[in-house]
CSV table of C-alpha atoms in Angstrom, one decimal:
chain,number,residue,atom,x,y,z
A,1,LEU,CA,16.1,11.1,-4.7
A,2,GLU,CA,16.6,11.3,-0.9
A,3,SER,CA,16.2,15.2,-1.0
A,4,LYS,CA,13.2,15.1,-3.2
A,5,LEU,CA,11.4,12.2,-1.0
A,6,ILE,CA,12.1,14.1,2.1
A,7,ALA,CA,10.9,17.5,0.5
A,8,ILE,CA,7.3,16.0,-0.1
A,9,THR,CA,6.8,14.1,3.0
A,10,SER,CA,8.3,17.8,5.2
A,11,ALA,CA,5.5,19.3,3.2
A,12,SER,CA,2.9,17.7,4.7
A,13,ARG,CA,1.9,17.5,8.6
A,14,GLY,CA,1.0,14.1,10.0
A,15,VAL,CA,0.3,11.3,8.0
A,16,LEU,CA,0.9,11.4,4.2
A,17,SER,CA,-2.0,11.9,2.0
A,18,ARG,CA,-2.9,9.5,-0.9
A,19,LYS,CA,-1.6,12.4,-3.1
A,20,ASN,CA,1.9,12.4,-1.6
A,21,VAL,CA,2.0,8.9,-1.7
A,22,GLU,CA,1.3,8.9,-5.6
A,23,GLU,CA,3.8,11.8,-5.7
A,24,ILE,CA,6.4,9.6,-4.2
A,25,GLU,CA,5.5,6.7,-6.3
A,26,LYS,CA,6.1,8.7,-9.4
A,27,THR,CA,9.4,10.4,-8.0
A,28,ILE,CA,10.5,6.5,-7.3
A,29,ASN,CA,9.7,5.4,-10.9
A,30,GLU,CA,11.3,8.5,-12.3
A,31,TYR,CA,14.7,7.6,-10.6
A,32,TYR,CA,14.1,4.0,-11.3
A,33,GLU,CA,14.1,4.5,-15.0
A,34,ARG,CA,17.0,6.6,-14.6
A,35,TRP,CA,18.9,3.9,-12.3
A,36,LYS,CA,18.3,1.2,-15.2
A,37,ALA,CA,19.6,3.5,-17.9
B,1,MET,CA,20.2,49.5,15.4
B,2,SER,CA,17.1,48.8,17.0
B,3,LEU,CA,14.4,46.4,15.6
B,4,LYS,CA,10.7,47.6,15.5
B,5,VAL,CA,8.4,45.3,16.0
B,6,GLU,CA,4.6,45.8,15.0
B,7,LEU,CA,1.8,43.6,16.3
B,8,GLU,CA,-1.6,43.8,14.8
B,9,ASN,CA,-4.4,42.2,16.6
B,10,VAL,CA,-2.4,39.8,18.2
B,11,GLY,CA,-3.9,38.2,21.5
B,12,GLY,CA,-3.9,40.3,24.3
B,13,LEU,CA,-2.3,42.8,22.5
B,14,MET,CA,-5.1,44.5,20.7
B,15,HIS,CA,-5.1,46.7,17.3
B,16,THR,CA,-1.7,47.6,16.8
B,17,ARG,CA,1.0,47.6,19.5
B,18,ASN,CA,5.0,48.8,18.5
B,19,PHE,CA,7.8,47.2,20.5
B,20,SER,CA,11.2,48.4,19.8
B,21,LEU,CA,14.1,45.8,20.6
B,22,GLU,CA,17.9,46.3,20.8
B,23,ARG,CA,20.6,43.9,20.2
B,24,GLY,CA,21.3,42.2,23.7
B,25,VAL,CA,18.7,41.2,26.3
B,26,ASN,CA,15.3,42.6,26.0
B,27,ARG,CA,12.8,41.7,28.8
B,28,ILE,CA,9.5,41.7,28.2
B,29,ARG,CA,7.6,42.9,30.9
B,30,ALA,CA,3.6,42.5,32.0
B,31,PRO,CA,1.5,41.8,34.7
B,32,ASN,CA,-0.2,38.4,34.2
B,33,ALA,CA,-2.5,38.0,30.9
B,34,GLU,CA,-1.4,41.3,29.6
B,35,GLY,CA,0.6,40.0,26.7
B,36,LYS,CA,4.1,38.6,27.3
B,37,THR,CA,2.7,34.8,25.8
B,38,SER,CA,1.3,36.5,22.6
B,39,PHE,CA,4.1,38.6,22.1
B,40,THR,CA,6.7,35.1,22.2
B,41,LYS,CA,3.6,33.3,20.0
B,42,ALA,CA,3.9,36.4,17.6
B,43,LEU,CA,7.7,35.7,17.4
B,44,GLU,CA,7.0,32.0,16.5
B,45,LEU,CA,4.8,33.1,13.7
B,46,LEU,CA,7.6,34.5,11.9
B,47,VAL,CA,8.8,31.0,11.1
B,48,LEU,CA,5.8,28.6,11.0
B,49,SER,CA,4.5,27.7,7.4
B,50,GLY,CA,0.5,27.3,6.7
B,51,GLU,CA,1.3,23.8,6.8
B,52,GLU,CA,2.7,23.7,9.8
B,53,LEU,CA,0.1,26.3,11.5
B,54,ARG,CA,-2.8,23.6,10.4
B,55,GLY,CA,-4.5,21.7,13.1
B,56,LYS,CA,-2.8,24.0,15.9
B,57,GLY,CA,-5.8,26.0,17.4
B,58,TYR,CA,-3.8,27.6,20.1
B,59,TYR,CA,-2.1,30.1,17.5
B,60,GLY,CA,-6.1,30.7,16.2
B,61,ASN,CA,-7.0,31.1,19.8
B,62,LEU,CA,-4.1,33.8,20.5
B,63,PHE,CA,-6.2,36.3,18.3
B,64,VAL,CA,-9.4,36.6,20.0
B,65,GLY,CA,-9.7,40.2,18.5
B,66,SER,CA,-12.9,40.5,16.2
B,67,GLU,CA,-10.7,41.6,13.2
B,68,GLU,CA,-10.3,38.8,10.6
B,69,ALA,CA,-6.5,39.5,9.8
B,70,VAL,CA,-3.6,39.7,12.3
B,71,GLY,CA,0.0,40.6,11.3
B,72,VAL,CA,3.7,40.7,12.7
B,73,ARG,CA,5.7,43.3,11.0
B,74,LEU,CA,9.7,43.7,11.8
B,75,SER,CA,11.5,46.9,10.6
B,76,GLY,CA,14.9,48.3,11.1
B,77,ASP,CA,17.5,45.9,11.3
B,78,ILE,CA,15.3,43.6,9.8
B,79,ASN,CA,12.4,44.0,7.5
B,80,HIS,CA,9.9,41.5,7.2
B,81,GLU,CA,6.2,41.3,7.1
B,82,ARG,CA,3.9,38.0,7.9
B,83,ARG,CA,0.3,38.5,7.6
B,84,PHE,CA,-2.7,35.7,8.7
B,85,GLY,CA,-6.6,35.4,7.9
B,86,ARG,CA,-8.4,33.3,9.9
B,87,ILE,CA,-9.8,29.6,9.3
B,88,GLY,CA,-13.1,29.4,11.1
B,89,GLN,CA,-13.0,29.8,15.0
B,90,GLU,CA,-9.2,28.3,15.9
B,91,ASN,CA,-6.9,27.9,12.8
B,92,LEU,CA,-4.8,30.7,10.7
B,93,LYS,CA,-3.7,30.6,7.3
B,94,GLU,CA,-0.7,32.8,5.7
B,95,ILE,CA,-1.7,35.8,3.2
B,96,GLY,CA,0.9,36.4,0.7
B,97,THR,CA,3.7,36.3,3.1
B,98,SER,CA,6.5,33.7,3.6
B,99,SER,CA,8.7,32.5,6.9
B,100,LEU,CA,11.6,34.8,8.0
B,101,VAL,CA,13.8,32.0,7.6
B,102,GLY,CA,14.2,28.5,6.0
B,103,SER,CA,11.1,26.4,6.2
B,104,ASN,CA,11.3,24.1,9.2
B,105,GLY,CA,9.5,26.3,11.5
B,106,ASP,CA,8.5,23.7,14.2
B,107,ARG,CA,12.4,22.9,14.2
B,108,ILE,CA,13.5,26.5,14.9
B,109,ILE,CA,11.1,26.9,17.6
B,110,ASN,CA,12.1,24.1,19.4
B,111,VAL,CA,15.6,25.5,19.1
B,112,CYS,CA,15.4,29.2,19.7
B,113,PHE,CA,12.4,29.5,22.2
B,114,ALA,CA,13.2,27.8,25.7
B,115,VAL,CA,9.6,28.1,26.7
B,116,PRO,CA,7.8,25.0,28.5
B,117,GLY,CA,6.5,24.1,24.9
B,118,ASN,CA,9.9,23.3,23.8
B,119,ARG,CA,10.3,19.6,23.3
B,120,LEU,CA,13.6,19.2,24.6
B,121,ILE,CA,13.0,21.3,27.6
B,122,GLY,CA,9.6,19.0,28.0
B,123,ASP,CA,11.8,15.9,27.9
B,124,PHE,CA,14.4,16.9,30.3
B,125,LEU,CA,11.7,17.8,33.1
B,126,ALA,CA,10.0,14.8,32.5
B,127,ARG,CA,13.9,13.2,33.0
B,128,ARG,CA,13.5,11.2,29.5
B,129,GLY,CA,16.6,11.2,27.1
B,130,VAL,CA,17.2,13.4,24.2
B,131,LYS,CA,16.3,10.6,21.5
B,132,ASN,CA,13.1,12.4,20.6
B,133,TYR,CA,14.8,15.7,20.3
B,134,ILE,CA,17.5,14.5,17.9
B,135,ASP,CA,15.1,12.7,15.9
B,136,LEU,CA,13.2,16.2,15.4
B,137,LEU,CA,16.4,18.0,14.5
B,138,ALA,CA,17.2,15.2,12.2
B,139,GLY,CA,13.9,15.1,10.6
B,140,ALA,CA,13.6,11.6,11.7
B,141,GLU,CA,10.0,11.7,10.9
B,142,ASN,CA,10.3,12.7,7.3
B,143,TYR,CA,12.5,9.5,6.5
B,144,GLU,CA,10.0,7.7,8.2
B,145,LYS,CA,7.1,9.0,6.6
B,146,ALA,CA,9.1,8.4,3.2
B,147,GLN,CA,9.5,4.6,4.3
B,148,THR,CA,6.5,4.2,5.1
B,149,ALA,CA,4.9,5.5,1.8
B,150,LEU,CA,8.0,3.0,0.0
B,151,GLN,CA,6.4,0.3,2.4
B,152,GLU,CA,2.7,1.3,0.6
B,153,ILE,CA,4.6,1.2,-2.9
B,154,ASP,CA,6.4,-1.9,-2.1
B,155,HIS,CA,3.2,-3.7,-1.2
B,156,ILE,CA,1.5,-2.5,-4.4
B,157,VAL,CA,4.5,-4.0,-6.6
B,158,THR,CA,4.7,-7.0,-4.3
B,159,THR,CA,1.2,-8.0,-5.1
B,160,LYS,CA,1.8,-7.1,-9.0
B,161,ILE,CA,4.9,-9.4,-9.0
B,162,GLN,CA,2.7,-12.4,-7.2
B,163,HIS,CA,0.2,-11.8,-9.7
B,164,TYR,CA,2.7,-11.9,-12.6
B,165,ARG,CA,4.0,-15.3,-10.9
B,166,ASP,CA,0.8,-16.9,-10.6
B,167,LEU,CA,0.2,-16.1,-14.5
B,168,LEU,CA,4.0,-17.5,-15.1
B,169,ILE,CA,2.6,-20.7,-13.2
B,170,ARG,CA,-0.4,-21.0,-15.1
B,171,LEU,CA,1.6,-20.1,-18.5
B,172,GLU,CA,3.7,-23.1,-17.5
B,173,GLU,CA,0.8,-25.5,-17.2
B,174,TYR,CA,-0.7,-24.6,-20.2
B,175,GLU,CA,2.7,-25.1,-22.1
B,176,LYS,CA,3.0,-28.9,-20.0
B,177,GLN,CA,-0.4,-29.5,-21.3
B,178,LYS,CA,-0.2,-28.4,-24.8
B,179,LYS,CA,3.2,-30.4,-25.3
B,180,GLU,CA,0.7,-33.3,-24.0
B,181,ASP,CA,-2.0,-32.6,-26.2
B,182,GLU,CA,0.8,-32.4,-28.8
B,183,LYS,CA,2.1,-35.8,-28.3
B,184,GLU,CA,-1.4,-37.4,-28.0
B,185,LEU,CA,-2.3,-35.9,-31.2
B,186,GLU,CA,0.6,-37.5,-33.0
B,187,LYS,CA,-0.4,-40.9,-31.5
B,188,LEU,CA,-3.9,-40.3,-32.9
B,189,ARG,CA,-3.0,-39.3,-36.3
B,190,GLY,CA,-0.9,-42.5,-36.9
B,191,LYS,CA,-3.5,-44.6,-35.5
B,192,PHE,CA,-6.1,-42.6,-37.9
B,193,ALA,CA,-3.8,-43.2,-40.9
B,194,LYS,CA,-4.0,-46.5,-40.6
B,195,LYS,CA,-7.5,-46.6,-40.5
B,196,PRO,CA,-9.0,-47.7,-44.5
B,197,LEU,CA,-10.7,-45.3,-46.0
B,198,LEU,CA,-14.5,-46.0,-46.2
B,199,ASP,CA,-17.4,-45.1,-48.7
B,200,GLU,CA,-19.6,-43.2,-46.6
B,201,LYS,CA,-22.4,-42.7,-49.1
B,202,GLU,CA,-22.3,-46.6,-49.7
B,203,ILE,CA,-22.0,-47.4,-45.9
B,204,PHE,CA,-25.1,-45.1,-45.2
B,205,GLU,CA,-26.9,-46.7,-48.3
B,206,ASP,CA,-26.4,-50.3,-47.3
B,207,PHE,CA,-27.3,-49.3,-43.6
B,208,GLY,CA,-30.3,-47.7,-44.8
B,209,ARG,CA,-31.5,-50.7,-46.8
B,210,TYR,CA,-30.6,-53.0,-44.1
B,211,ASN,CA,-32.3,-51.0,-41.4
B,212,LYS,CA,-35.1,-51.2,-43.7
B,213,ARG,CA,-35.2,-55.2,-43.8
B,214,LYS,CA,-34.7,-55.0,-40.1
B,215,GLN,CA,-38.0,-53.1,-39.9
B,216,GLU,CA,-39.7,-55.6,-42.2
B,217,LEU,CA,-38.4,-58.5,-40.2
B,218,ASP,CA,-39.8,-56.7,-37.2
B,219,HIS,CA,-43.3,-56.6,-39.0
B,220,LEU,CA,-43.0,-59.9,-39.7
B,221,ASN,CA,-42.2,-61.3,-36.5
B,222,GLU,CA,-45.3,-59.3,-35.2
B,223,ASP,CA,-47.9,-60.5,-38.0
B,224,ILE,CA,-46.3,-64.0,-36.7
B,225,ALA,CA,-47.2,-63.4,-33.6
B,226,SER,CA,-50.4,-61.7,-34.3
B,227,ILE,CA,-51.5,-65.0,-36.3
B,228,ARG,CA,-50.2,-67.3,-34.2
B,229,GLY,CA,-52.7,-65.6,-31.4
B,230,LYS,CA,-55.3,-65.8,-33.6
B,231,LEU,CA,-54.7,-69.8,-34.2
B,232,GLN,CA,-54.6,-70.1,-30.4
B,233,GLU,CA,-57.9,-68.2,-30.2
B,234,LEU,CA,-59.5,-70.3,-32.9
B,235,GLU,CA,-58.1,-73.6,-31.4
B,236,GLU,CA,-59.5,-72.4,-28.2
B,237,ALA,CA,-63.0,-71.7,-30.0
B,238,ILE,CA,-63.0,-75.2,-31.7
B,239,GLU,CA,-62.7,-77.0,-28.6
B,240,SER,CA,-65.0,-74.7,-26.3
B,241,ALA,CA,-67.6,-74.5,-29.5
B,242,LYS,CA,-68.4,-78.3,-29.3
B,243,ASP,CA,-72.1,-77.4,-29.1
B,244,ASN,CA,-71.8,-75.2,-32.1
B,245,ILE,CA,-69.8,-77.7,-34.3
B,246,LYS,CA,-72.3,-78.4,-36.6
B,247,ARG,CA,-73.0,-74.6,-37.3
B,248,TYR,CA,-69.1,-74.2,-37.8
B,249,GLU,CA,-68.6,-76.8,-39.7
B,250,SER,CA,-68.3,-74.8,-42.9
B,251,GLN,CA,-66.4,-72.5,-41.0
B,252,ILE,CA,-63.8,-74.8,-39.8
B,253,GLN,CA,-63.4,-76.6,-43.4
B,254,VAL,CA,-62.4,-72.9,-44.5
B,255,ILE,CA,-59.9,-72.5,-41.6
B,256,LYS,CA,-58.8,-76.2,-42.2
B,257,THR,CA,-58.1,-75.2,-45.9
B,258,GLN,CA,-56.4,-71.8,-44.9
B,259,HIS,CA,-54.2,-73.4,-42.3
B,260,PRO,CA,-51.6,-75.4,-44.3
B,261,ARG,CA,-51.1,-71.9,-46.4
B,262,ILE,CA,-50.3,-70.1,-43.5
B,263,ASP,CA,-48.1,-72.6,-42.8
B,264,ALA,CA,-46.0,-72.7,-46.0
B,265,ARG,CA,-45.8,-69.0,-45.3
B,266,LEU,CA,-44.7,-69.2,-41.9
B,267,ASN,CA,-42.3,-71.6,-43.0
B,268,GLU,CA,-41.0,-69.2,-45.7
B,269,ILE,CA,-40.3,-66.4,-43.5
B,270,ALA,CA,-38.7,-69.0,-41.1
B,271,ASN,CA,-36.0,-69.6,-43.7
B,272,GLU,CA,-35.5,-66.0,-44.6
B,273,ILE,CA,-34.6,-64.6,-41.2
B,274,PRO,CA,-31.2,-66.2,-40.7
B,275,ILE,CA,-30.1,-64.5,-44.4
B,276,LYS,CA,-31.5,-61.6,-43.4
B,277,ARG,CA,-29.9,-61.4,-39.9
B,278,SER,CA,-26.8,-62.3,-41.5
B,279,ASP,CA,-27.1,-59.6,-43.9
B,280,PHE,CA,-27.9,-57.0,-41.4
B,281,SER,CA,-24.5,-57.7,-38.8
B,282,LYS,CA,-22.1,-57.4,-41.7
B,283,SER,CA,-24.2,-54.0,-42.3
B,284,GLU,CA,-24.0,-53.2,-38.3
B,285,GLU,CA,-20.2,-54.3,-38.6
B,286,ALA,CA,-19.3,-52.0,-41.3
B,287,TYR,CA,-21.4,-49.0,-39.8
B,288,LYS,CA,-19.4,-49.6,-36.6
B,289,LYS,CA,-16.1,-49.2,-38.4
B,290,PHE,CA,-17.3,-45.9,-39.7
B,291,LYS,CA,-18.1,-44.6,-36.8
B,292,GLU,CA,-14.8,-45.6,-34.8
B,293,ARG,CA,-13.3,-43.3,-37.7
B,294,GLN,CA,-15.7,-40.8,-37.4
B,295,GLU,CA,-15.1,-40.8,-33.7
B,296,MET,CA,-11.5,-40.7,-33.9
B,297,LYS,CA,-11.7,-37.4,-36.3
B,298,VAL,CA,-13.5,-35.6,-33.8
B,299,ALA,CA,-10.8,-36.7,-31.4
B,300,ILE,CA,-8.6,-35.1,-33.6
B,301,ASP,CA,-10.0,-32.0,-34.4
B,302,GLN,CA,-10.9,-31.6,-30.4
B,303,LYS,CA,-7.1,-32.0,-29.7
B,304,GLU,CA,-6.1,-29.5,-32.5
B,305,ALA,CA,-8.5,-27.1,-31.2
B,306,ASN,CA,-7.2,-27.5,-27.6
B,307,ILE,CA,-3.6,-26.8,-28.8
B,308,LYS,CA,-4.9,-23.9,-30.7
B,309,ARG,CA,-6.7,-22.5,-27.5
B,310,ALA,CA,-3.6,-23.3,-25.3
B,311,GLU,CA,-1.7,-21.2,-28.0
B,312,GLU,CA,-3.4,-18.1,-27.8
B,313,ARG,CA,-3.7,-18.4,-24.0
B,314,ILE,CA,0.2,-18.8,-23.7
B,315,GLU,CA,0.5,-15.9,-26.2
B,316,GLU,CA,-1.6,-13.7,-23.8
B,317,PHE,CA,0.2,-14.6,-20.9
B,318,LYS,CA,3.5,-13.9,-22.2
B,319,LYS,CA,2.2,-10.2,-22.9
B,320,GLN,CA,0.7,-10.2,-19.5
B,321,THR,CA,4.0,-11.1,-17.6
B,322,LEU,CA,6.2,-9.1,-20.3
B,323,GLY,CA,6.7,-6.3,-17.2
B,324,VAL,CA,7.7,-8.8,-14.4
B,325,GLU,CA,11.3,-8.7,-14.7
B,326,ASP,CA,10.7,-4.6,-14.7
B,327,LEU,CA,8.9,-5.0,-11.6
B,328,GLU,CA,11.3,-7.2,-9.9
B,329,GLY,CA,13.5,-4.7,-10.8
B,330,LYS,CA,11.9,-1.9,-9.2
B,331,TYR,CA,11.3,-3.6,-6.2
B,332,ASP,CA,14.7,-3.9,-5.5
B,333,PHE,CA,15.1,-0.4,-6.2
B,334,ILE,CA,12.7,0.4,-3.8
B,335,GLN,CA,14.5,-2.0,-0.8
B,336,PHE,CA,17.6,0.1,-1.8
B,337,VAL,CA,15.9,3.2,-1.4
B,338,LYS,CA,14.0,2.3,1.9
B,339,ASN,CA,17.6,0.8,3.3
B,340,HIS,CA,19.5,4.2,2.4
B,341,LEU,CA,16.9,6.3,3.8
B,342,GLU,CA,17.2,4.1,7.1
B,343,ILE,CA,21.0,4.4,6.9
B,344,ARG,CA,21.0,8.1,6.3
B,345,LYS,CA,18.4,8.8,8.9
B,346,ASN,CA,20.4,7.1,11.4
B,347,GLN,CA,23.6,8.5,9.9
B,348,ILE,CA,22.2,12.1,10.6
B,349,VAL,CA,21.1,11.3,14.1
B,350,GLU,CA,24.6,10.1,14.9
B,351,GLU,CA,26.0,13.1,13.3
B,352,ILE,CA,23.7,15.5,15.8
B,353,ARG,CA,24.6,13.2,18.6
B,354,GLY,CA,28.4,13.5,17.7
B,355,THR,CA,28.0,17.3,17.4
B,356,PHE,CA,26.0,17.4,21.0
B,357,ASN,CA,29.1,15.6,22.6
B,358,ARG,CA,31.6,17.8,21.3
B,359,GLN,CA,29.7,21.3,21.6
B,360,VAL,CA,27.2,20.8,25.0
B,361,ILE,CA,30.0,20.7,27.4
B,362,GLU,CA,32.0,23.3,25.8
B,363,LEU,CA,28.7,25.5,25.7
B,364,TYR,CA,28.2,24.6,29.2
B,365,LYS,CA,31.7,25.7,30.3
B,366,ARG,CA,31.4,28.9,28.2
B,367,LEU,CA,28.1,29.8,30.1
B,368,GLY,CA,30.2,30.1,33.0
B,369,PHE,CA,29.3,26.6,34.7
B,370,ARG,CA,32.2,24.5,36.2
B,371,ASP,CA,29.8,21.5,37.6
B,372,PHE,CA,30.3,19.0,35.1
B,373,ASP,CA,33.7,18.1,33.3
B,374,ASN,CA,32.0,16.3,30.8
B,375,ILE,CA,28.3,15.8,29.6
B,376,GLU,CA,27.7,13.0,27.0
B,377,ILE,CA,24.7,11.5,25.3
B,378,GLY,CA,25.4,7.7,25.2
B,379,PRO,CA,24.6,5.1,21.9
B,380,ASP,CA,21.1,4.6,23.9
B,381,PHE,CA,20.7,8.3,23.8
B,382,ARG,CA,20.6,8.6,27.5
B,383,ILE,CA,22.5,11.6,28.8
B,384,SER,CA,25.3,11.1,31.5
B,385,VAL,CA,27.6,13.7,33.1
B,386,THR,CA,31.0,13.8,34.6
B,387,ARG,CA,31.0,14.9,37.9
B,388,LYS,CA,33.4,16.2,41.1
B,389,LYS,CA,31.7,15.4,44.6
B,390,GLY,CA,34.2,15.3,47.5
B,391,GLY,CA,37.3,15.4,45.6
B,392,LYS,CA,36.1,12.4,43.6
B,393,ILE,CA,35.2,12.2,39.9
B,394,ILE,CA,31.7,10.4,39.2
B,395,GLU,CA,31.6,9.1,35.7
B,396,ASN,CA,28.1,8.3,33.8
B,397,PHE,CA,25.9,10.1,36.2
B,398,PRO,CA,22.4,9.9,34.8
B,399,LEU,CA,20.9,13.1,33.6
B,400,GLU,CA,17.7,12.0,35.5
B,401,ALA,CA,19.4,12.2,38.9
B,402,LEU,CA,20.3,15.8,38.5
B,403,SER,CA,18.3,18.9,40.0
B,404,THR,CA,15.6,20.8,37.7
B,405,SER,CA,18.0,23.4,37.5
B,406,GLU,CA,20.8,21.7,36.6
B,407,ARG,CA,18.8,19.7,33.9
B,408,ILE,CA,17.5,23.1,32.5
B,409,THR,CA,21.1,24.6,32.2
B,410,ILE,CA,22.3,21.8,30.7
B,411,ALA,CA,18.7,21.9,28.0
B,412,ILE,CA,19.9,25.3,27.5
B,413,ALA,CA,23.5,24.6,26.5
B,414,PHE,CA,21.8,21.8,24.4
B,415,LEU,CA,19.8,24.7,22.9
B,416,LEU,CA,22.2,27.3,22.1
B,417,SER,CA,24.4,24.3,20.5
B,418,ALA,CA,21.5,23.3,18.1
B,419,LYS,CA,21.3,27.1,17.2
B,420,ASN,CA,24.8,27.4,16.4
B,421,GLU,CA,24.8,24.3,14.2
B,422,TYR,CA,21.2,24.4,13.0
B,423,VAL,CA,19.5,28.1,12.9
B,424,GLN,CA,22.0,30.6,12.5
B,425,ASP,CA,19.8,32.7,10.7
B,426,PHE,CA,17.0,33.3,13.3
B,427,PRO,CA,17.9,36.4,15.0
B,428,PHE,CA,15.9,35.5,18.2
B,429,PHE,CA,16.3,33.6,21.2
B,430,VAL,CA,13.4,33.5,23.8
B,431,LEU,CA,13.5,32.6,27.3
B,432,ASP,CA,10.0,32.2,29.0
B,433,GLU,CA,10.2,33.1,33.2
B,434,LEU,CA,8.9,29.8,33.9
B,435,ILE,CA,12.2,28.3,33.0
B,436,THR,CA,14.6,31.4,34.3
B,437,SER,CA,12.3,31.0,37.5
B,438,TYR,CA,14.1,27.5,38.4
B,439,ASP,CA,17.1,29.1,39.7
B,440,PRO,CA,17.7,33.0,39.1
B,441,LYS,CA,21.4,32.7,40.1
B,442,ARG,CA,22.3,30.4,37.3
B,443,PHE,CA,19.9,32.4,35.0
B,444,ASP,CA,22.1,35.7,35.4
B,445,ILE,CA,25.1,33.6,34.2
B,446,VAL,CA,23.2,32.4,31.1
B,447,LYS,CA,21.9,36.1,30.4
B,448,ASP,CA,25.6,37.2,30.4
B,449,HIS,CA,26.7,34.8,27.9
B,450,LEU,CA,23.3,35.6,25.9
B,451,LYS,CA,23.8,39.0,25.7
B,452,ARG,CA,27.3,38.5,24.0
B,453,SER,CA,26.3,35.2,21.9
B,454,GLU,CA,22.7,36.2,20.4
B,455,ASP,CA,21.6,38.8,18.5
B,456,TYR,CA,18.2,39.5,20.0
B,457,VAL,CA,17.3,37.8,23.5
B,458,VAL,CA,14.0,37.9,24.3
B,459,ILE,CA,12.8,37.2,28.0
B,460,THR,CA,9.5,37.5,29.4
B,461,GLU,CA,9.0,38.5,33.2
B,462,LEU,CA,6.0,38.6,35.4
B,463,ALA,CA,5.7,42.0,36.5
B,464,THR,CA,3.2,43.3,39.4
B,465,ASP,CA,4.5,46.8,39.7
B,466,ILE,CA,3.1,47.8,36.2
B,467,SER,CA,-0.2,47.7,34.0
B,468,ASP,CA,0.8,47.4,30.7
B,469,VAL,CA,3.5,45.7,28.8
B,470,GLU,CA,7.1,47.1,28.8
B,471,VAL,CA,10.1,46.2,27.2
B,472,ILE,CA,13.5,46.9,29.1
B,473,HIS,CA,16.8,46.7,27.2
B,474,GLU,CA,20.2,45.2,28.9
B,475,SER,CA,22.8,45.7,26.5
């Protein structure tokens, strides 16, 4: 999860865009589902 | 093996220019404004991604030629090409090529390019600590950006949880109200069961009948009042019509004969009134009871409807609040990830601090300098040195108090340590003349070391004895 999040943030310069935040949220949701299981 | 560097339309180096670099030190000599900076910037372009180039107008300004595309091509020892197109007047974009190594061009540049724009050199010249540089190497900014994004997501989740909690409170209120209504309903039903069942039709007919009688009575009362009024008028007329008495005698006679009959009728009516009144109040009493029962039934229906509506709302709220536990779990997970990122960021930063604390003094000594016995970054990221002065050992001597050339030498030891540790695959180490000019003697020592330790060392030099760029190899 850490490397996925850092890959998203390091691919964008400056402040994260709405799209980046959505991508992070999607990743968090995916890992949360796995974490629950 | 030598390395051919071909530059196409790069800034001061117009059209296609070829240079040959050898392993060891390569001195790029040129008069002012003849392409030294363009050459080092071209090497930077080997590693910068399109994303990293965005907004950095000064790279665009390097390529002032009329051509729409610029290129940097390596061949020989290394084969690699990067091409760029313009975006507007200032910015560049990659054209179908990729970085020479890795993906973090900004980090590579701040490690392998000892130029005035290097962040560590900038901080050392400004007598600042090494925290910003370690954060850069650690990619702390990316951790912080991820944490900020999580904070935003966290806020959304918290808002949803709050909404659900509000719904739960309302749900509780509805359930409480429902229970109270159910209790009241039970009481009402008990009372209602005790009320005798009445014949609705009979009550209405009875009530109608007596209502009619009441109207009749009202009319009779009006008649009586009217007749009494007339009598009054006639008596007054008798009194006032003394002069006409004779003329009216016959009429008086008629009235006098009528008077006893009216009196008799009045007496009859007067006798009827109490009977009718009694009948009417009986009917009124029955109707009142009937109305009470009707109202009670309406209240029961109302309560039943309330309970049904509450049940529907409870059901609907239960559906809506179904996800609240999951959201609370997600909130906990986000906190866990946020904490983890914070711990990891600090861990990486501490690892880099530890690496520098082990390696920088070694590299400093390997470069051939003996002024300091130790160079240490403290927990507050301030740098101090241990130095001998007049036979005494001085510990914790702050970096800020050292001379510029001493600070620059330590900065180069930091850069070489970072290169060894984090950017081993980038074959260039660039030194700008502004950096080397602080102390040429020290620089010669550094250069001797770099010849042995680095693949291609590129050093820019101002030359007044030539009119174009030249490369001098020192193996």
